Amino acid sequence: MGIIKKLSEGLVNRIAAGEVVEKPASVIKELVENSIDANATEITVITKDGGKTYISITDNGKGMSKEDLELSIERHATSKLPNDDLFDIHTFGFRGEALASISSVAKVRISTNNKKESWELNIEGGKNKTIKPSAITQGTKIEVSDLFFATPARLKFLKTDRSENSAIIETLQRLAISHPNVSINYNNKIKFLNTNKENKEESLKERLKQILGNEFEESSIPVNIEKHGLKITGFICKPTYNKANSLYQYLFVNDRPVKDKLLLAGVRAGYMDVLERGRFPVLALFIEIDPTEVDVNVHPAKTEVRFRDANLVKNILVSSIRQIIAEEEANATSSDIRSYLQKQVESSNSEINTVKNINSENHNFSQLSGDFKRISSPLTNHSFKKSFSMPNSVQESSFNNFNQNNETNISEEESFPLGTAMGNICNNYIISKTSEELLVIDQHACHERIVYEKLKKEMLNREIKRQPLLIPEVISLPQTQLESLLDQKDELYKLGLLIEKFGTNEIAVQETPAILGDFNITKTIKDLAEEAEEFSRTESLEDKLNHFIKTYACHTSIRAGKKLSLEEMNSLLRQMEDTPNSGQCNHGRPTFVKLSLNDLEKLFGRK
């Protein structure tokens, strides 16, 4: 007798459930996606104990017939592949596994009405199937009780009710963003309502504001780019608005929520020059592509995709993000301060009204608080005077015709985008003005950007200077990492690193990029080896070296507190005007802010 045997259907379903039904959030994801595929516009989700004991999904979709209802819980039975073409998928589901997997590990009741007939189906752990007439009047309601009762070993892997509930909310948020025209109600506490049924773009903006808050709305930049058959829409945020993790990056391919490594790498590369390493941008991007150009049948969870031309998709994504940030950077540095100024104006108006009320009651000015007196007359503060530095040539001339050598007319200098330097505060913030605006520039941040862009250009043009090591650095690596790194040997050499195999599991570093100066070679090589093993892409290696270039630029730039002459300030401004991405430093912070005449008049109550 042979030792190979065919697994029972029930066991096969439970094995499949292990891939599809990882936790309550997975169940809700699959069932809500089914509701959306059924053209539902209203979906209600109810759970108990974080979904462990009870889950209910009710929709107003098109419902099912009795025949379809009976087939719905059979494995590999689906209505979503009419042509049996896995490369022409226009729905969330297509594998026909979700309901079969869920019903094999839980108690399930399905009630449905297709406007012609109403039926109810009950099944427990894939067995004891019964079907009878139902009283439901519209759509479909699916109830899942005692999740994993048929596979109790899986229960111990579930987390606390609070953690499972958080995972459910995150899942519903992604689905709500992907379909802003669908209203979703969770436990009658969290509601994603469709407030603008006529305009999908406005519905999306309102949905994102509801999920991500007002700060997202104030920091977001609209995206609408179409290239080579690929369309990218949605919103990305300015680099100044970022998070400590990637949970706030919402990516969709043909409206399908995905967590794809290629797309996440594209986002990282797009923000690479303007965001600090370890910080993550906030965005919601929709990628529309011909279904025949993307494979969504990569994993049962359907959160990963594979593009026919992956490099094209990534390059368009990267270039689009960089282009939008570059176009927006001037506005980003001025608009960030708008809301703050508005609050200050409102606060000032309130204080002015307070003063009026006090004066009308014949109180003395001396009765006002010390804080308000200091705000009212800052120039009487000696430390403020001392911290404000203005070159003698400016102090001794009027603001209408100043310059250090009295050779250039102010009106000519004001034609520069960043204006003409007038002085600085605390030897850190340069004050300049144009004919219509006052600018405050962070001298360290802007010089850091200038140095970084020059170094990056040097690396791009393969002009990296190498410094030979007097004694080669020998580093031991795991075999897989060693081979992955040696595969990238030629690319590493172009970036300034010369490595050679040394012994069985070791490499010898012969030369390093001179621009990095004295750095931890062993740690750097080990980090590069780990990334080479995981991604095997040159881009990630360049990203790593870019990080070191950023660090180098930061450490060699003009430091805060360094006193600059007027000529040096103006030289810095002119270099900024010729530098890409000069609106943000390498860490994503703004390098300068603008105050228009209108802003100033608002601050002083003239408007």
XYZ file of C-alpha atoms in Angstrom:
607
model
C 0.000 0.000 0.000
C 1.325 3.444 -0.949
C 2.011 6.192 1.552
C 0.588 9.010 -0.591
C -3.106 9.696 -0.088
C -5.562 12.299 -1.273
C -6.598 14.842 1.358
C -10.273 15.081 2.254
C -12.264 18.016 0.910
C -12.814 19.390 4.424
C -9.092 19.328 5.195
C -8.285 20.962 1.858
C -10.735 23.770 2.661
C -9.216 24.284 6.108
C -5.725 24.457 4.603
C -6.960 27.029 2.087
C -8.615 28.936 4.920
C -5.219 29.313 6.533
C -4.193 31.507 3.591
C -7.438 33.424 3.131
C -8.784 33.670 6.703
C -5.895 34.813 8.842
C -7.961 36.812 11.355
C -11.397 38.497 11.695
C -10.215 41.435 9.572
C -9.497 38.979 6.735
C -13.057 37.671 6.900
C -14.474 41.183 6.818
C -12.206 42.158 3.915
C -13.386 39.241 1.789
C -17.069 39.710 2.591
C -17.111 43.497 2.122
C -15.304 43.052 -1.201
C -18.058 40.618 -2.218
C -20.653 43.244 -1.304
C -18.867 45.874 -3.425
C -18.671 43.417 -6.326
C -22.440 42.946 -5.930
C -22.877 46.707 -6.620
C -23.807 47.528 -3.034
C -23.846 51.227 -2.124
C -24.549 50.729 1.606
C -22.748 48.176 3.774
C -23.175 47.608 7.505
C -20.560 45.693 9.518
C -21.286 44.457 13.047
C -18.801 42.557 15.237
C -18.544 41.216 18.758
C -15.336 40.523 20.690
C -13.170 41.886 17.886
C -14.922 39.592 15.394
C -13.949 36.399 17.188
C -17.462 35.388 18.218
C -19.643 37.231 15.709
C -19.367 39.085 12.387
C -22.274 40.382 10.337
C -22.082 42.002 6.888
C -25.303 43.436 5.442
C -25.497 45.095 2.022
C -28.052 46.423 -0.447
C -26.468 44.668 -3.422
C -28.089 42.590 -6.139
C -28.397 39.406 -4.075
C -28.336 35.768 -5.271
C -30.701 33.154 -6.581
C -31.166 29.849 -4.768
C -28.856 28.070 -7.213
C -26.132 30.690 -6.851
C -26.479 30.644 -3.060
C -25.868 26.890 -2.917
C -22.826 27.182 -5.180
C -21.387 30.219 -3.317
C -19.883 28.093 -0.540
C -18.333 25.578 -2.913
C -14.589 25.918 -3.412
C -13.529 27.540 -6.694
C -17.082 28.574 -7.537
C -17.374 32.201 -8.643
C -19.482 34.515 -10.801
C -16.579 36.885 -11.472
C -14.710 35.149 -14.283
C -17.275 34.964 -17.068
C -14.592 34.375 -19.722
C -12.228 32.297 -17.550
C -9.549 34.942 -18.224
C -7.264 35.603 -15.259
C -5.794 38.600 -17.092
C -9.101 40.376 -17.563
C -10.295 40.855 -13.974
C -12.529 43.805 -13.117
C -13.710 42.685 -9.671
C -12.244 42.237 -6.192
C -12.875 38.505 -6.027
C -12.232 35.877 -8.662
C -10.721 32.840 -6.935
C -13.943 31.454 -5.444
C -12.243 30.616 -2.149
C -13.468 33.141 0.433
C -16.905 31.790 1.387
C -15.750 28.171 1.128
C -12.783 28.879 3.414
C -14.803 30.868 5.943
C -17.589 28.294 6.130
C -15.031 25.515 6.712
C -13.744 27.096 9.967
C -16.851 28.838 11.354
C -20.626 28.768 11.582
C -22.092 30.728 8.673
C -25.588 31.948 7.826
C -26.244 33.622 4.459
C -29.535 35.384 3.763
C -30.110 36.864 0.323
C -32.754 38.483 -1.880
C -32.289 39.129 -5.612
C -35.641 40.995 -5.906
C -37.274 37.801 -7.133
C -36.723 35.293 -4.336
C -35.327 35.179 -0.791
C -33.297 32.287 0.655
C -31.239 31.449 3.711
C -28.334 28.985 3.891
C -26.738 27.634 7.104
C -23.492 25.676 7.338
C -21.175 24.705 10.241
C -17.528 23.922 9.689
C -18.185 22.964 6.077
C -20.867 20.434 7.107
C -24.607 20.183 7.859
C -25.655 22.468 5.024
C -29.336 23.507 5.084
C -31.263 25.935 2.888
C -34.699 27.452 3.439
C -36.767 30.557 2.521
C -35.660 33.823 4.104
C -37.407 36.974 5.312
C -34.662 39.350 4.095
C -36.097 42.020 1.791
C -33.018 43.326 -0.041
C -29.407 42.435 -0.789
C -27.377 39.947 1.232
C -26.588 39.435 4.899
C -23.768 37.092 5.953
C -23.306 36.162 9.625
C -20.148 34.402 10.824
C -20.201 32.963 14.348
C -17.508 31.276 16.451
C -14.633 31.886 14.058
C -12.123 29.002 14.036
C -14.366 26.760 16.169
C -13.538 23.998 13.682
C -9.804 24.706 13.990
C -9.360 25.704 17.668
C -5.544 25.717 17.350
C -5.848 28.896 15.265
C -7.610 30.749 18.079
C -4.441 31.048 20.141
C -2.831 33.075 17.353
C -5.502 35.780 17.536
C -4.654 38.954 19.423
C -6.670 40.938 21.957
C -10.118 42.242 21.045
C -8.688 45.755 20.848
C -5.940 44.705 18.420
C -8.329 42.742 16.207
C -10.735 45.670 16.215
C -7.942 48.019 15.110
C -7.080 45.669 12.238
C -10.742 45.641 11.176
C -10.897 49.450 11.167
C -7.716 49.691 9.075
C -9.157 47.179 6.585
C -12.436 49.081 6.314
C -10.582 52.376 5.878
C -8.709 51.055 2.852
C -11.902 49.691 1.329
C -13.727 52.940 2.090
C -11.018 54.971 0.339
C -10.979 52.650 -2.673
C -14.748 53.113 -3.128
C -15.778 56.551 -1.852
C -19.182 56.106 -3.514
C -19.997 53.315 -1.033
C -21.218 54.098 2.496
C -19.832 51.800 5.215
C -21.128 51.643 8.794
C -19.048 49.819 11.415
C -20.770 48.927 14.698
C -22.819 52.140 14.370
C -19.774 54.007 15.691
C -17.553 54.541 12.687
C -19.355 55.632 9.555
C -17.889 56.336 6.145
C -20.720 58.096 4.376
C -20.954 59.034 0.716
C -21.732 62.743 0.995
C -21.246 63.641 -2.676
C -22.767 60.968 -4.881
C -22.497 63.029 -8.051
C -18.735 63.689 -7.950
C -16.345 60.821 -7.208
C -13.326 63.123 -6.778
C -15.123 65.265 -4.210
C -16.349 62.093 -2.484
C -12.754 60.882 -2.286
C -11.533 64.179 -0.815
C -14.262 64.080 1.807
C -13.547 60.408 2.588
C -9.814 61.073 2.999
C -10.512 64.061 5.206
C -12.794 61.910 7.355
C -10.166 59.168 7.743
C -6.934 61.182 7.824
C -8.157 64.473 9.285
C -7.917 68.161 8.430
C -4.120 68.132 8.491
C -4.087 65.772 5.522
C -6.427 68.040 3.595
C -4.257 71.086 4.318
C -1.030 69.293 3.329
C -2.241 67.273 0.333
C -1.459 67.907 -3.334
C -3.791 66.539 -6.048
C -2.331 64.067 -8.540
C -3.631 63.514 -12.068
C -1.021 62.091 -14.428
C -1.414 59.869 -17.468
C 1.575 58.351 -19.287
C 2.089 55.311 -21.513
C -1.348 53.869 -20.786
C -0.905 54.306 -17.017
C -3.048 56.760 -15.072
C -2.216 57.906 -11.545
C -4.724 59.954 -9.546
C -5.301 60.792 -5.904
C -3.378 62.885 -3.407
C 0.152 63.004 -2.029
C 1.230 65.101 0.944
C 4.011 67.622 1.163
C 7.198 66.191 2.700
C 6.678 68.339 5.800
C 3.681 66.112 6.697
C 5.032 62.621 7.383
C 4.669 59.678 9.758
C 6.876 57.199 11.602
C 5.503 54.201 9.629
C 3.939 53.360 6.269
C 0.425 52.663 7.581
C -0.803 55.927 6.087
C 0.239 55.051 2.540
C -2.883 53.973 0.667
C -2.136 52.432 -2.725
C -4.708 51.041 -5.141
C -4.393 49.248 -8.464
C -7.608 49.353 -10.469
C -9.367 50.275 -7.188
C -7.911 47.210 -5.433
C -6.113 48.028 -2.121
C -2.577 46.644 -2.338
C 0.582 46.549 -0.229
C 2.992 45.937 -3.051
C 6.784 46.118 -2.537
C 7.401 47.600 -5.973
C 4.935 50.452 -5.441
C 6.149 51.109 -1.896
C 9.722 51.263 -3.223
C 8.530 53.724 -5.875
C 6.981 55.962 -3.240
C 10.172 55.811 -1.168
C 12.294 56.716 -4.185
C 9.935 59.550 -5.132
C 10.321 61.160 -1.718
C 13.955 60.142 -1.250
C 15.424 63.587 -1.854
C 13.029 65.466 0.401
C 12.293 63.141 3.309
C 14.427 61.973 6.194
C 15.311 58.292 6.297
C 12.929 56.469 8.647
C 10.043 58.867 7.978
C 7.166 57.978 5.658
C 4.970 60.194 3.470
C 1.174 60.189 3.688
C -0.681 59.589 0.430
C -3.596 57.945 -1.364
C -2.792 57.013 -4.957
C -4.930 55.193 -7.503
C -3.155 53.455 -10.367
C -5.325 52.604 -13.348
C -3.838 50.156 -15.840
C -5.131 47.767 -18.463
C -6.056 44.571 -16.529
C -4.088 42.539 -19.066
C -0.918 44.406 -17.971
C -1.125 43.374 -14.325
C -1.421 40.011 -12.574
C -3.489 40.128 -9.392
C -3.383 36.352 -8.944
C -0.133 36.377 -6.972
C -1.382 35.464 -3.497
C -4.769 34.412 -2.058
C -4.898 37.619 0.018
C -4.733 39.575 -3.286
C -2.716 42.429 -1.735
C 0.270 41.839 -4.014
C 0.309 42.370 -7.768
C 2.787 41.769 -10.563
C 3.101 44.197 -13.468
C 4.066 43.084 -16.961
C 6.434 46.074 -17.194
C 7.407 46.686 -13.578
C 10.178 49.178 -14.381
C 7.830 51.357 -16.421
C 5.260 51.497 -13.616
C 7.876 52.285 -10.974
C 9.624 54.917 -13.098
C 6.350 56.716 -13.855
C 5.388 56.631 -10.174
C 8.780 57.978 -9.055
C 8.963 60.710 -11.702
C 5.357 61.765 -11.054
C 5.910 62.192 -7.313
C 9.170 64.086 -7.842
C 7.612 66.331 -10.486
C 4.618 67.232 -8.324
C 6.765 67.947 -5.265
C 9.137 70.092 -7.336
C 6.244 72.084 -8.806
C 4.620 72.517 -5.421
C 7.695 73.300 -3.317
C 7.357 77.090 -3.605
C 3.720 76.927 -2.546
C 4.505 74.379 0.150
C 6.844 76.736 1.940
C 4.320 79.549 1.997
C 1.004 77.745 2.419
C 2.107 75.761 5.486
C 2.127 78.982 7.450
C -1.324 80.120 6.295
C -3.364 78.162 8.831
C -0.952 79.139 11.596
C -1.249 82.809 10.640
C -5.019 82.552 10.567
C -5.012 81.192 14.108
C -2.675 83.983 15.171
C -4.955 86.568 13.572
C -7.987 85.115 15.335
C -6.061 85.038 18.593
C -4.867 88.626 18.090
C -8.397 89.809 17.304
C -9.580 88.170 20.501
C -6.849 89.917 22.490
C -7.647 93.247 20.823
C -11.282 92.849 21.793
C -10.152 92.083 25.336
C -8.101 95.277 25.383
C -11.077 97.272 24.092
C -13.281 95.828 26.800
C -10.693 96.614 29.476
C -10.237 100.172 28.225
C -13.979 100.703 28.034
C -14.152 99.812 31.713
C -11.448 102.420 32.515
C -8.836 99.860 33.528
C -5.159 100.824 33.329
C -2.891 99.250 30.721
C -0.635 98.084 33.532
C -3.346 95.640 34.580
C -2.805 93.523 31.428
C -0.834 90.309 31.808
C 2.924 90.368 31.537
C 2.801 87.979 28.571
C 0.569 90.293 26.581
C 2.787 93.292 27.305
C 5.800 91.403 26.031
C 3.952 90.461 22.848
C 2.721 94.016 22.392
C 6.189 95.588 22.454
C 8.858 93.007 21.481
C 11.407 95.614 20.374
C 11.807 96.753 23.979
C 13.265 93.362 24.776
C 17.071 93.659 24.835
C 17.652 89.987 24.001
C 15.499 90.318 20.876
C 17.542 93.309 19.715
C 20.738 91.431 20.320
C 19.597 88.342 18.406
C 18.586 90.322 15.335
C 21.653 90.903 13.168
C 21.716 93.348 10.282
C 24.874 94.273 8.337
C 26.073 97.828 8.839
C 25.517 98.669 5.186
C 21.837 97.870 5.665
C 21.544 99.657 8.984
C 23.104 102.816 7.568
C 20.972 102.967 4.422
C 17.269 103.011 3.759
C 15.466 99.814 2.767
C 14.708 101.385 -0.598
C 18.255 101.449 -1.976
C 20.478 99.289 0.211
C 23.299 97.010 -0.916
C 26.645 96.137 0.540
C 28.746 97.971 -2.018
C 26.090 100.495 -3.089
C 26.521 99.282 -6.683
C 23.267 97.427 -7.375
C 19.837 98.975 -7.228
C 17.423 97.291 -4.814
C 14.706 96.987 -7.461
C 17.037 94.862 -9.600
C 17.938 92.589 -6.693
C 14.287 92.199 -5.721
C 13.668 90.548 -9.083
C 15.393 87.421 -7.749
C 12.865 84.723 -6.711
C 14.274 84.654 -3.164
C 14.854 88.387 -3.033
C 17.709 90.219 -1.343
C 19.134 89.487 2.092
C 18.489 92.195 4.698
C 19.965 90.533 7.773
C 19.411 87.514 9.972
C 17.977 86.444 13.304
C 20.044 84.455 15.825
C 22.701 83.877 13.124
C 20.457 81.173 11.695
C 17.469 82.672 9.876
C 18.190 84.958 6.941
C 15.645 87.707 6.321
C 15.170 88.698 2.673
C 12.551 90.557 0.693
C 11.206 90.813 -2.805
C 8.953 93.566 -4.102
C 5.894 91.788 -2.714
C 7.061 89.285 -0.078
C 9.131 88.889 3.056
C 11.107 85.634 3.304
C 12.689 83.832 6.264
C 15.370 81.301 5.235
C 16.976 78.603 7.406
C 20.630 78.994 6.419
C 21.694 75.507 7.563
C 18.744 73.740 5.921
C 19.150 75.485 2.575
C 22.934 74.951 2.436
C 22.408 71.310 3.354
C 20.170 70.940 0.297
C 22.729 72.709 -1.929
C 25.582 70.432 -0.792
C 23.451 67.290 -1.137
C 22.335 68.103 -4.693
C 25.941 68.750 -5.748
C 27.084 65.443 -4.282
C 24.151 63.616 -5.837
C 24.975 65.094 -9.239
C 28.549 63.912 -8.832
C 27.313 60.405 -8.086
C 24.854 60.470 -11.002
C 27.606 61.502 -13.430
C 29.811 58.700 -12.096
C 32.369 61.225 -10.922
C 32.558 59.749 -7.457
C 36.093 59.924 -6.133
C 37.359 56.815 -4.389
C 39.762 56.588 -1.515
C 41.870 53.380 -1.291
C 42.072 51.810 2.138
C 45.589 51.355 3.487
C 44.436 48.080 5.023
C 41.419 46.447 3.309
C 38.395 45.931 5.551
C 37.555 42.203 5.704
C 33.913 41.458 6.497
C 32.249 38.114 7.117
C 28.752 37.629 5.658
C 26.166 34.825 5.395
C 26.599 32.940 2.117
C 23.327 34.148 0.529
C 24.076 37.782 1.372
C 27.651 37.410 0.144
C 26.511 36.115 -3.253
C 23.806 38.803 -3.582
C 26.320 41.545 -2.826
C 28.911 40.169 -5.248
C 26.210 40.130 -7.940
C 26.073 43.913 -7.489
C 29.860 44.333 -7.549
C 29.961 46.349 -10.789
C 27.190 48.703 -9.683
C 28.841 49.200 -6.307
C 32.077 50.110 -8.040
C 30.276 52.809 -10.040
C 29.028 54.178 -6.721
C 32.511 54.271 -5.222
C 32.787 50.914 -3.437
C 35.377 48.367 -4.574
C 34.830 44.923 -3.064
C 36.508 41.578 -3.724
C 35.749 38.065 -2.525
C 38.103 37.074 0.294
C 37.998 33.528 1.583
C 34.833 31.426 1.754
C 32.354 33.718 3.494
C 34.196 37.008 3.476
C 34.689 40.036 1.290
C 37.441 42.624 1.351
C 36.577 46.303 0.898
C 39.433 47.889 -1.087
C 38.074 51.382 -1.817
C 35.254 53.563 -0.481
C 33.544 56.754 -1.716
C 35.654 59.735 -0.683
C 32.523 61.849 -0.193
C 31.503 59.690 2.764
C 34.689 60.456 4.666
C 35.241 58.395 7.811
C 32.255 56.084 8.287
C 31.494 52.642 9.698
C 32.443 50.444 6.726
C 31.459 47.125 8.307
C 27.970 48.271 9.274
C 27.448 49.878 5.879
C 28.456 46.740 3.974
C 26.249 44.525 6.153
C 23.265 46.829 5.593
C 23.913 46.814 1.847
C 24.211 43.030 1.849
C 20.860 42.629 3.620
C 19.145 44.900 1.114
C 20.851 43.203 -1.831
C 19.576 39.841 -0.588
C 16.027 41.099 -0.094
C 15.546 43.225 -3.186
C 18.438 42.419 -5.558
C 17.866 45.828 -7.119
C 20.468 48.491 -7.760
C 17.953 51.159 -6.778
C 17.900 50.081 -3.144
C 21.688 50.183 -3.015
C 21.666 53.690 -4.435
C 19.061 54.622 -1.858
C 21.415 53.430 0.850
C 24.315 55.499 -0.484
C 21.990 58.460 -0.898
C 21.335 58.248 2.823
C 25.054 58.544 3.533
C 25.362 61.460 1.130
C 22.530 63.192 2.984
C 24.304 62.621 6.275
C 27.547 63.942 4.832
C 25.769 67.022 3.448
C 24.189 67.682 6.832
C 27.485 67.463 8.688
C 29.430 69.646 6.265
C 26.873 72.415 5.715
C 26.841 75.878 7.266
C 25.909 75.340 10.884
C 23.166 77.140 12.714
C 24.691 80.035 14.644
C 27.388 80.818 12.090
C 27.486 84.539 11.327
C 27.333 85.328 7.619
C 28.055 88.561 5.828
C 25.426 90.115 3.602
C 27.417 89.000 0.561
C 27.491 85.404 1.835
C 23.764 85.465 2.517
C 22.970 86.664 -0.997
C 25.351 84.090 -2.479
C 23.484 81.388 -0.579
C 20.139 82.646 -1.910
C 21.382 82.660 -5.506
C 22.651 79.085 -5.142
C 19.294 78.048 -3.721
C 17.544 79.427 -6.779
C 19.664 77.166 -8.991
C 19.237 74.067 -6.817
C 16.506 71.416 -7.376
C 14.113 70.731 -4.507
C 15.419 73.758 -2.625
C 12.076 74.231 -0.879
C 12.844 71.394 1.547
C 15.982 70.259 3.305
C 17.118 66.647 3.061
C 14.910 65.743 6.033
C 11.686 67.112 4.542
C 11.546 70.313 6.558
C 10.985 73.622 4.746
C 14.097 75.676 3.982
C 12.205 78.954 3.819
C 8.778 80.477 4.389
C 7.148 83.379 2.621
C 4.949 86.125 4.013
C 3.080 88.121 1.422
C 2.022 91.712 1.950
C -1.503 90.395 2.370
C -0.308 88.058 5.187
C 1.417 90.929 6.976
C -1.622 93.178 6.694
C -3.787 90.443 8.187
C -1.374 90.055 11.100
C -1.556 93.774 11.830
C -5.335 93.885 11.495
C -5.334 95.923 8.279
C -7.506 93.313 6.531
